Amino acid sequence: MNTPDFIIVAIDGGAAAGKSTTADALSERFHLLHVDTGSFYRAVTAELLRRGVRHDDLPAVRAALAGIRLGTRVTGRRAGIELDGRGVGDEIRSKTVNENVSFFAAIPEVRQALFAYQRGQADEARRHGFDGLVMEGRDIGSVIFPDADFRFFLQADPLERARRRVAEGQQDAILERDRIDSSRKTAPLTCPPGAVAVDSTHLTREEVVARLATLIESRLNRP
Ligand code: DC
């Protein structure tokens, strides 16, 4: 690959695997728009819960989704979702959202509602003058951008991941979320064939970033 003028980096992995800190560092290093798709599923979940919609009431989920207009606000290097013109805040990291997001994310209609929106983030990145985008989630390298220039899958020991969440002050049953995210029928959490898997259990965040950055650089600089 000769140095492309726009690159797409996909980072998938389970909860608290280190995706966000890694994506943030790569976005700075390579001047990429950082897109956290977990925040999109969280925002939609928070909104559906706010409207009193239950995840086992499919007609209500469908009706509510049809009425929500999605937009994007770019702040610094990050893309934030807007629902009906409103941005989202810390409420998307609440215990209630943690407990419900995997159930809503397993619904094909919810995933479908976010599919084109997520792919459209590449246009958003171009419009804002970035050199590409780094998108993190569960199905980025498998479903959203299977054609991404770089596809990474971050793993870490469950105990270490749980420790990281507690250190962030969050109540989050990450193993239960991973179980639901991995076993759903539509776009399950999985390391797609051809993606580079990195186990971060015994690595510092700087070491993880360095490993991914080196791989990106080596291909970008190839004559
Ligand atoms: O990355 P996160 O932990 O904030 O993601 C929250 C939930 O959203 C996660 O448990 C599953 C869902 N999700 C998904 O199904 N697909 C994505 N691409 C990103 C997140």
PDB file of C-alpha atoms and ligand atoms in Angstrom:
ATOM      1  CA  MET A   1       0.000   0.000   0.000  1.00  0.00           C
ATOM      2  CA  ASN A   2       1.466   3.356  -0.941  1.00  0.00           C
ATOM      3  CA  THR A   3       0.830   6.123   1.544  1.00  0.00           C
ATOM      4  CA  PRO A   4      -2.922   6.643   1.185  1.00  0.00           C
ATOM      5  CA  ASP A   5      -4.325  10.106   1.831  1.00  0.00           C
ATOM      6  CA  PHE A   6      -7.084   8.684   4.039  1.00  0.00           C
ATOM      7  CA  ILE A   7      -6.843   5.629   6.291  1.00  0.00           C
ATOM      8  CA  ILE A   8      -9.431   3.662   8.191  1.00  0.00           C
ATOM      9  CA  VAL A   9      -8.336   1.903  11.389  1.00  0.00           C
ATOM     10  CA  ALA A  10     -10.764  -0.550  13.008  1.00  0.00           C
ATOM     11  CA  ILE A  11     -10.312  -1.565  16.669  1.00  0.00           C
ATOM     12  CA  ASP A  12     -12.583  -4.231  18.107  1.00  0.00           C
ATOM     13  CA  GLY A  13     -12.556  -6.024  21.419  1.00  0.00           C
ATOM     14  CA  GLY A  14     -14.485  -6.810  24.574  1.00  0.00           C
ATOM     15  CA  ALA A  15     -15.466  -4.385  27.320  1.00  0.00           C
ATOM     16  CA  ALA A  16     -12.542  -2.589  28.987  1.00  0.00           C
ATOM     17  CA  ALA A  17     -10.009  -4.150  26.606  1.00  0.00           C
ATOM     18  CA  GLY A  18      -8.303  -0.766  26.178  1.00  0.00           C
ATOM     19  CA  LYS A  19      -9.935   0.265  22.900  1.00  0.00           C
ATOM     20  CA  SER A  20     -10.714   3.882  23.814  1.00  0.00           C
ATOM     21  CA  THR A  21      -7.317   4.883  25.178  1.00  0.00           C
ATOM     22  CA  THR A  22      -5.620   3.189  22.235  1.00  0.00           C
ATOM     23  CA  ALA A  23      -7.930   4.772  19.672  1.00  0.00           C
ATOM     24  CA  ASP A  24      -7.454   8.170  21.280  1.00  0.00           C
ATOM     25  CA  ALA A  25      -3.661   7.901  21.110  1.00  0.00           C
ATOM     26  CA  LEU A  26      -3.738   6.725  17.487  1.00  0.00           C
ATOM     27  CA  SER A  27      -6.105   9.529  16.542  1.00  0.00           C
ATOM     28  CA  GLU A  28      -3.600  12.046  17.885  1.00  0.00           C
ATOM     29  CA  ARG A  29      -0.581  10.385  16.330  1.00  0.00           C
ATOM     30  CA  PHE A  30      -2.031   9.976  12.828  1.00  0.00           C
ATOM     31  CA  HIS A  31      -4.497  12.874  12.839  1.00  0.00           C
ATOM     32  CA  LEU A  32      -7.576  10.638  12.670  1.00  0.00           C
ATOM     33  CA  LEU A  33     -11.155  11.252  13.735  1.00  0.00           C
ATOM     34  CA  HIS A  34     -11.835   9.073  16.798  1.00  0.00           C
ATOM     35  CA  VAL A  35     -15.203   7.350  16.580  1.00  0.00           C
ATOM     36  CA  ASP A  36     -16.369   5.354  19.616  1.00  0.00           C
ATOM     37  CA  THR A  37     -19.309   3.313  18.350  1.00  0.00           C
ATOM     38  CA  GLY A  38     -20.002   1.940  21.835  1.00  0.00           C
ATOM     39  CA  SER A  39     -21.071   5.482  22.730  1.00  0.00           C
ATOM     40  CA  PHE A  40     -23.595   5.335  19.845  1.00  0.00           C
ATOM     41  CA  TYR A  41     -25.191   2.147  21.187  1.00  0.00           C
ATOM     42  CA  ARG A  42     -25.122   3.668  24.657  1.00  0.00           C
ATOM     43  CA  ALA A  43     -26.780   6.890  23.455  1.00  0.00           C
ATOM     44  CA  VAL A  44     -29.557   5.020  21.649  1.00  0.00           C
ATOM     45  CA  THR A  45     -30.051   2.779  24.706  1.00  0.00           C
ATOM     46  CA  ALA A  46     -30.274   5.791  27.044  1.00  0.00           C
ATOM     47  CA  GLU A  47     -32.805   7.449  24.741  1.00  0.00           C
ATOM     48  CA  LEU A  48     -34.980   4.339  24.397  1.00  0.00           C
ATOM     49  CA  LEU A  49     -34.929   3.843  28.167  1.00  0.00           C
ATOM     50  CA  ARG A  50     -35.806   7.521  28.627  1.00  0.00           C
ATOM     51  CA  ARG A  51     -38.831   6.937  26.407  1.00  0.00           C
ATOM     52  CA  GLY A  52     -39.818   3.912  28.488  1.00  0.00           C
ATOM     53  CA  VAL A  53     -39.103   1.437  25.665  1.00  0.00           C
ATOM     54  CA  ARG A  54     -38.165  -2.082  26.763  1.00  0.00           C
ATOM     55  CA  HIS A  55     -35.707  -4.190  24.772  1.00  0.00           C
ATOM     56  CA  ASP A  56     -38.186  -7.092  24.574  1.00  0.00           C
ATOM     57  CA  ASP A  57     -40.875  -4.885  22.994  1.00  0.00           C
ATOM     58  CA  LEU A  58     -39.763  -4.947  19.352  1.00  0.00           C
ATOM     59  CA  PRO A  59     -42.665  -2.913  17.888  1.00  0.00           C
ATOM     60  CA  ALA A  60     -41.962  -0.152  20.421  1.00  0.00           C
ATOM     61  CA  VAL A  61     -38.223  -0.285  19.644  1.00  0.00           C
ATOM     62  CA  ARG A  62     -38.964   0.000  15.906  1.00  0.00           C
ATOM     63  CA  ALA A  63     -41.394   2.877  16.365  1.00  0.00           C
ATOM     64  CA  ALA A  64     -38.997   4.802  18.596  1.00  0.00           C
ATOM     65  CA  LEU A  65     -36.030   4.279  16.250  1.00  0.00           C
ATOM     66  CA  ALA A  66     -38.028   5.596  13.311  1.00  0.00           C
ATOM     67  CA  GLY A  67     -38.567   8.842  15.216  1.00  0.00           C
ATOM     68  CA  ILE A  68     -34.951   9.511  16.220  1.00  0.00           C
ATOM     69  CA  ARG A  69     -32.812  11.741  13.975  1.00  0.00           C
ATOM     70  CA  LEU A  70     -29.075  11.051  14.220  1.00  0.00           C
ATOM     71  CA  GLY A  71     -26.444  13.743  13.822  1.00  0.00           C
ATOM     72  CA  THR A  72     -22.735  14.206  14.536  1.00  0.00           C
ATOM     73  CA  ARG A  73     -20.852  16.846  16.457  1.00  0.00           C
ATOM     74  CA  VAL A  74     -17.071  16.804  16.092  1.00  0.00           C
ATOM     75  CA  THR A  75     -15.270  18.144  19.159  1.00  0.00           C
ATOM     76  CA  GLY A  76     -11.501  18.177  18.877  1.00  0.00           C
ATOM     77  CA  ARG A  77     -10.588  14.779  17.466  1.00  0.00           C
ATOM     78  CA  ARG A  78     -13.766  13.026  18.624  1.00  0.00           C
ATOM     79  CA  ALA A  79     -17.062  12.381  16.889  1.00  0.00           C
ATOM     80  CA  GLY A  80     -20.058  12.619  19.192  1.00  0.00           C
ATOM     81  CA  ILE A  81     -23.558  11.453  18.355  1.00  0.00           C
ATOM     82  CA  GLU A  82     -26.542  13.778  18.487  1.00  0.00           C
ATOM     83  CA  LEU A  83     -30.077  12.523  18.886  1.00  0.00           C
ATOM     84  CA  ASP A  84     -32.629  14.958  17.491  1.00  0.00           C
ATOM     85  CA  GLY A  85     -30.001  17.698  17.684  1.00  0.00           C
ATOM     86  CA  ARG A  86     -29.045  16.988  21.295  1.00  0.00           C
ATOM     87  CA  GLY A  87     -25.594  15.790  22.327  1.00  0.00           C
ATOM     88  CA  VAL A  88     -25.136  13.148  25.012  1.00  0.00           C
ATOM     89  CA  GLY A  89     -23.290  13.304  28.330  1.00  0.00           C
ATOM     90  CA  ASP A  90     -22.192  11.083  31.181  1.00  0.00           C
ATOM     91  CA  GLU A  91     -25.626   9.487  31.446  1.00  0.00           C
ATOM     92  CA  ILE A  92     -24.577   7.045  28.717  1.00  0.00           C
ATOM     93  CA  ARG A  93     -22.027   5.538  31.183  1.00  0.00           C
ATOM     94  CA  SER A  94     -24.615   4.997  33.939  1.00  0.00           C
ATOM     95  CA  LYS A  95     -25.186   1.672  35.675  1.00  0.00           C
ATOM     96  CA  THR A  96     -28.621   1.389  34.031  1.00  0.00           C
ATOM     97  CA  VAL A  97     -27.182   1.863  30.559  1.00  0.00           C
ATOM     98  CA  ASN A  98     -24.361  -0.604  31.344  1.00  0.00           C
ATOM     99  CA  GLU A  99     -26.995  -3.150  32.328  1.00  0.00           C
ATOM    100  CA  ASN A 100     -29.190  -2.641  29.265  1.00  0.00           C
ATOM    101  CA  VAL A 101     -26.959  -1.732  26.340  1.00  0.00           C
ATOM    102  CA  SER A 102     -26.054  -5.285  25.306  1.00  0.00           C
ATOM    103  CA  PHE A 103     -29.725  -6.238  25.066  1.00  0.00           C
ATOM    104  CA  PHE A 104     -30.536  -3.295  22.788  1.00  0.00           C
ATOM    105  CA  ALA A 105     -27.329  -3.815  20.792  1.00  0.00           C
ATOM    106  CA  ALA A 106     -28.399  -7.401  20.056  1.00  0.00           C
ATOM    107  CA  ILE A 107     -31.521  -6.193  18.210  1.00  0.00           C
ATOM    108  CA  PRO A 108     -30.927  -6.256  14.409  1.00  0.00           C
ATOM    109  CA  GLU A 109     -33.113  -3.153  13.924  1.00  0.00           C
ATOM    110  CA  VAL A 110     -30.949  -1.176  16.355  1.00  0.00           C
ATOM    111  CA  ARG A 111     -27.786  -2.259  14.539  1.00  0.00           C
ATOM    112  CA  GLN A 112     -29.378  -1.464  11.187  1.00  0.00           C
ATOM    113  CA  ALA A 113     -30.369   2.009  12.405  1.00  0.00           C
ATOM    114  CA  LEU A 114     -26.694   2.716  13.178  1.00  0.00           C
ATOM    115  CA  PHE A 115     -25.089   0.983  10.176  1.00  0.00           C
ATOM    116  CA  ALA A 116     -25.130   3.761   7.570  1.00  0.00           C
ATOM    117  CA  TYR A 117     -24.549   6.327  10.290  1.00  0.00           C
ATOM    118  CA  GLN A 118     -21.304   4.608  11.295  1.00  0.00           C
ATOM    119  CA  ARG A 119     -20.077   4.249   7.704  1.00  0.00           C
ATOM    120  CA  GLY A 120     -20.937   7.917   7.193  1.00  0.00           C
ATOM    121  CA  GLN A 121     -18.346   8.860   9.793  1.00  0.00           C
ATOM    122  CA  ALA A 122     -15.715   8.525   7.055  1.00  0.00           C
ATOM    123  CA  ASP A 123     -17.356  11.462   5.232  1.00  0.00           C
ATOM    124  CA  GLU A 124     -17.493  13.350   8.522  1.00  0.00           C
ATOM    125  CA  ALA A 125     -13.726  12.791   8.946  1.00  0.00           C
ATOM    126  CA  ARG A 126     -13.010  13.996   5.396  1.00  0.00           C
ATOM    127  CA  ARG A 127     -15.232  17.033   5.838  1.00  0.00           C
ATOM    128  CA  HIS A 128     -13.288  18.038   8.941  1.00  0.00           C
ATOM    129  CA  GLY A 129      -9.912  17.633   7.259  1.00  0.00           C
ATOM    130  CA  PHE A 130      -8.723  14.502   9.089  1.00  0.00           C
ATOM    131  CA  ASP A 131      -6.311  12.056   7.470  1.00  0.00           C
ATOM    132  CA  GLY A 132      -8.628   9.174   8.269  1.00  0.00           C
ATOM    133  CA  LEU A 133     -10.597   7.708  11.109  1.00  0.00           C
ATOM    134  CA  VAL A 134     -10.062   5.244  13.914  1.00  0.00           C
ATOM    135  CA  MET A 135     -13.287   3.499  14.847  1.00  0.00           C
ATOM    136  CA  GLU A 136     -13.674   1.287  17.907  1.00  0.00           C
ATOM    137  CA  GLY A 137     -16.418  -1.198  18.696  1.00  0.00           C
ATOM    138  CA  ARG A 138     -17.341  -4.861  18.405  1.00  0.00           C
ATOM    139  CA  ASP A 139     -18.038  -5.368  14.691  1.00  0.00           C
ATOM    140  CA  ILE A 140     -16.025  -2.638  12.975  1.00  0.00           C
ATOM    141  CA  GLY A 141     -13.508  -4.922  11.274  1.00  0.00           C
ATOM    142  CA  SER A 142     -16.128  -7.579  10.562  1.00  0.00           C
ATOM    143  CA  VAL A 143     -19.250  -5.656   9.491  1.00  0.00           C
ATOM    144  CA  ILE A 144     -18.911  -1.858   9.383  1.00  0.00           C
ATOM    145  CA  PHE A 145     -15.514  -1.529   7.685  1.00  0.00           C
ATOM    146  CA  PRO A 146     -14.409  -5.036   6.645  1.00  0.00           C
ATOM    147  CA  ASP A 147     -12.394  -3.163   3.998  1.00  0.00           C
ATOM    148  CA  ALA A 148     -10.523  -1.055   6.607  1.00  0.00           C
ATOM    149  CA  ASP A 149      -6.824  -0.443   5.948  1.00  0.00           C
ATOM    150  CA  PHE A 150      -5.989  -1.722   9.447  1.00  0.00           C
ATOM    151  CA  ARG A 151      -8.033  -4.064  11.612  1.00  0.00           C
ATOM    152  CA  PHE A 152      -7.049  -4.756  15.199  1.00  0.00           C
ATOM    153  CA  PHE A 153      -8.606  -6.893  17.910  1.00  0.00           C
ATOM    154  CA  LEU A 154      -7.680  -6.080  21.516  1.00  0.00           C
ATOM    155  CA  GLN A 155      -7.858  -8.751  24.188  1.00  0.00           C
ATOM    156  CA  ALA A 156      -7.037  -8.788  27.886  1.00  0.00           C
ATOM    157  CA  ASP A 157      -7.515 -11.118  30.799  1.00  0.00           C
ATOM    158  CA  PRO A 158     -11.048 -10.676  32.275  1.00  0.00           C
ATOM    159  CA  LEU A 159      -9.719  -9.993  35.781  1.00  0.00           C
ATOM    160  CA  GLU A 160      -7.435  -7.274  34.483  1.00  0.00           C
ATOM    161  CA  ARG A 161     -10.311  -5.727  32.519  1.00  0.00           C
ATOM    162  CA  ALA A 162     -12.576  -5.763  35.575  1.00  0.00           C
ATOM    163  CA  ARG A 163      -9.794  -4.077  37.567  1.00  0.00           C
ATOM    164  CA  ARG A 164      -9.541  -1.319  34.925  1.00  0.00           C
ATOM    165  CA  ARG A 165     -13.276  -0.597  35.095  1.00  0.00           C
ATOM    166  CA  VAL A 166     -13.214  -0.385  38.890  1.00  0.00           C
ATOM    167  CA  ALA A 167     -10.214   1.961  38.641  1.00  0.00           C
ATOM    168  CA  GLU A 168     -12.388   4.161  36.394  1.00  0.00           C
ATOM    169  CA  GLY A 169     -15.008   4.192  39.154  1.00  0.00           C
ATOM    170  CA  GLN A 170     -17.556   2.338  37.032  1.00  0.00           C
ATOM    171  CA  GLN A 171     -19.996  -0.389  37.961  1.00  0.00           C
ATOM    172  CA  ASP A 172     -19.956  -2.627  34.939  1.00  0.00           C
ATOM    173  CA  ALA A 173     -20.495  -6.383  34.637  1.00  0.00           C
ATOM    174  CA  ILE A 174     -18.099  -6.646  31.712  1.00  0.00           C
ATOM    175  CA  LEU A 175     -18.096 -10.440  31.501  1.00  0.00           C
ATOM    176  CA  GLU A 176     -21.872 -10.546  31.281  1.00  0.00           C
ATOM    177  CA  ARG A 177     -21.833  -7.880  28.552  1.00  0.00           C
ATOM    178  CA  ASP A 178     -19.149  -9.790  26.666  1.00  0.00           C
ATOM    179  CA  ARG A 179     -21.175 -12.972  26.943  1.00  0.00           C
ATOM    180  CA  ILE A 180     -24.262 -11.311  25.430  1.00  0.00           C
ATOM    181  CA  ASP A 181     -22.227  -9.381  22.823  1.00  0.00           C
ATOM    182  CA  SER A 182     -20.380 -12.537  21.722  1.00  0.00           C
ATOM    183  CA  SER A 183     -23.374 -14.845  21.562  1.00  0.00           C
ATOM    184  CA  ARG A 184     -25.857 -12.635  19.698  1.00  0.00           C
ATOM    185  CA  LYS A 185     -26.850 -13.671  16.176  1.00  0.00           C
ATOM    186  CA  THR A 186     -26.255 -10.322  14.449  1.00  0.00           C
ATOM    187  CA  ALA A 187     -22.676  -9.027  14.247  1.00  0.00           C
ATOM    188  CA  PRO A 188     -21.319 -10.804  17.338  1.00  0.00           C
ATOM    189  CA  LEU A 189     -18.120  -9.734  19.027  1.00  0.00           C
ATOM    190  CA  THR A 190     -15.414 -11.758  17.336  1.00  0.00           C
ATOM    191  CA  CYS A 191     -11.892 -11.377  16.041  1.00  0.00           C
ATOM    192  CA  PRO A 192     -12.487 -11.285  12.283  1.00  0.00           C
ATOM    193  CA  PRO A 193     -10.205 -13.326  10.020  1.00  0.00           C
ATOM    194  CA  GLY A 194      -7.208 -11.263   8.994  1.00  0.00           C
ATOM    195  CA  ALA A 195      -7.370  -8.862  11.951  1.00  0.00           C
ATOM    196  CA  VAL A 196      -4.281  -8.426  14.126  1.00  0.00           C
ATOM    197  CA  ALA A 197      -5.003  -9.626  17.672  1.00  0.00           C
ATOM    198  CA  VAL A 198      -3.120  -7.948  20.517  1.00  0.00           C
ATOM    199  CA  ASP A 199      -3.292  -9.165  24.123  1.00  0.00           C
ATOM    200  CA  SER A 200      -2.840  -6.185  26.421  1.00  0.00           C
ATOM    201  CA  THR A 201      -2.978  -8.044  29.760  1.00  0.00           C
ATOM    202  CA  HIS A 202       0.706  -7.554  30.485  1.00  0.00           C
ATOM    203  CA  LEU A 203       1.286  -4.446  28.374  1.00  0.00           C
ATOM    204  CA  THR A 204       1.085  -0.812  29.415  1.00  0.00           C
ATOM    205  CA  ARG A 205      -1.212   1.382  27.350  1.00  0.00           C
ATOM    206  CA  GLU A 206       1.900   2.995  25.824  1.00  0.00           C
ATOM    207  CA  GLU A 207       3.161  -0.426  24.744  1.00  0.00           C
ATOM    208  CA  VAL A 208      -0.168  -1.292  23.121  1.00  0.00           C
ATOM    209  CA  VAL A 209      -0.239   2.016  21.265  1.00  0.00           C
ATOM    210  CA  ALA A 210       3.381   1.589  20.180  1.00  0.00           C
ATOM    211  CA  ARG A 211       2.650  -1.879  18.804  1.00  0.00           C
ATOM    212  CA  LEU A 212      -0.317  -0.722  16.715  1.00  0.00           C
ATOM    213  CA  ALA A 213       1.374   2.506  15.638  1.00  0.00           C
ATOM    214  CA  THR A 214       4.447   0.608  14.454  1.00  0.00           C
ATOM    215  CA  LEU A 215       2.286  -1.668  12.319  1.00  0.00           C
ATOM    216  CA  ILE A 216       0.465   1.299  10.823  1.00  0.00           C
ATOM    217  CA  GLU A 217       3.669   3.220  10.161  1.00  0.00           C
ATOM    218  CA  SER A 218       5.439   0.270   8.595  1.00  0.00           C
ATOM    219  CA  ARG A 219       2.712  -0.063   6.006  1.00  0.00           C
ATOM    220  CA  LEU A 220       2.240   3.652   5.441  1.00  0.00           C
ATOM    221  CA  ASN A 221       5.934   4.159   4.715  1.00  0.00           C
ATOM    222  CA  ARG A 222       6.292   1.189   2.409  1.00  0.00           C
ATOM    223  CA  PRO A 223       7.482   2.411  -0.994  1.00  0.00           C
TER     224      PRO A 223
HETATM  225  O1   DC B   1     -17.546  -0.093  23.930  1.00  0.00           O
HETATM  226  P1   DC B   1     -18.659  -0.024  25.008  1.00  0.00           P
HETATM  227  O2   DC B   1     -18.382  -0.949  26.147  1.00  0.00           O
HETATM  228  O3   DC B   1     -18.945   1.379  25.426  1.00  0.00           O
HETATM  229  O4   DC B   1     -19.957  -0.575  24.245  1.00  0.00           O
HETATM  230  C1   DC B   1     -21.198  -0.653  24.882  1.00  0.00           C
HETATM  231  C2   DC B   1     -22.033  -1.779  24.291  1.00  0.00           C
HETATM  232  O5   DC B   1     -22.411  -1.443  22.948  1.00  0.00           O
HETATM  233  C3   DC B   1     -21.360  -3.135  24.197  1.00  0.00           C
HETATM  234  O6   DC B   1     -21.598  -3.928  25.339  1.00  0.00           O
HETATM  235  C4   DC B   1     -21.973  -3.759  22.974  1.00  0.00           C
HETATM  236  C5   DC B   1     -22.444  -2.598  22.138  1.00  0.00           C
HETATM  237  N1   DC B   1     -21.636  -2.367  20.942  1.00  0.00           N
HETATM  238  C6   DC B   1     -21.910  -3.135  19.848  1.00  0.00           C
HETATM  239  O7   DC B   1     -22.743  -4.042  19.919  1.00  0.00           O
HETATM  240  N2   DC B   1     -21.269  -2.899  18.679  1.00  0.00           N
HETATM  241  C7   DC B   1     -20.332  -1.933  18.588  1.00  0.00           C
HETATM  242  N3   DC B   1     -19.727  -1.718  17.417  1.00  0.00           N
HETATM  243  C8   DC B   1     -20.017  -1.156  19.716  1.00  0.00           C
HETATM  244  C9   DC B   1     -20.672  -1.416  20.895  1.00  0.00           C
END
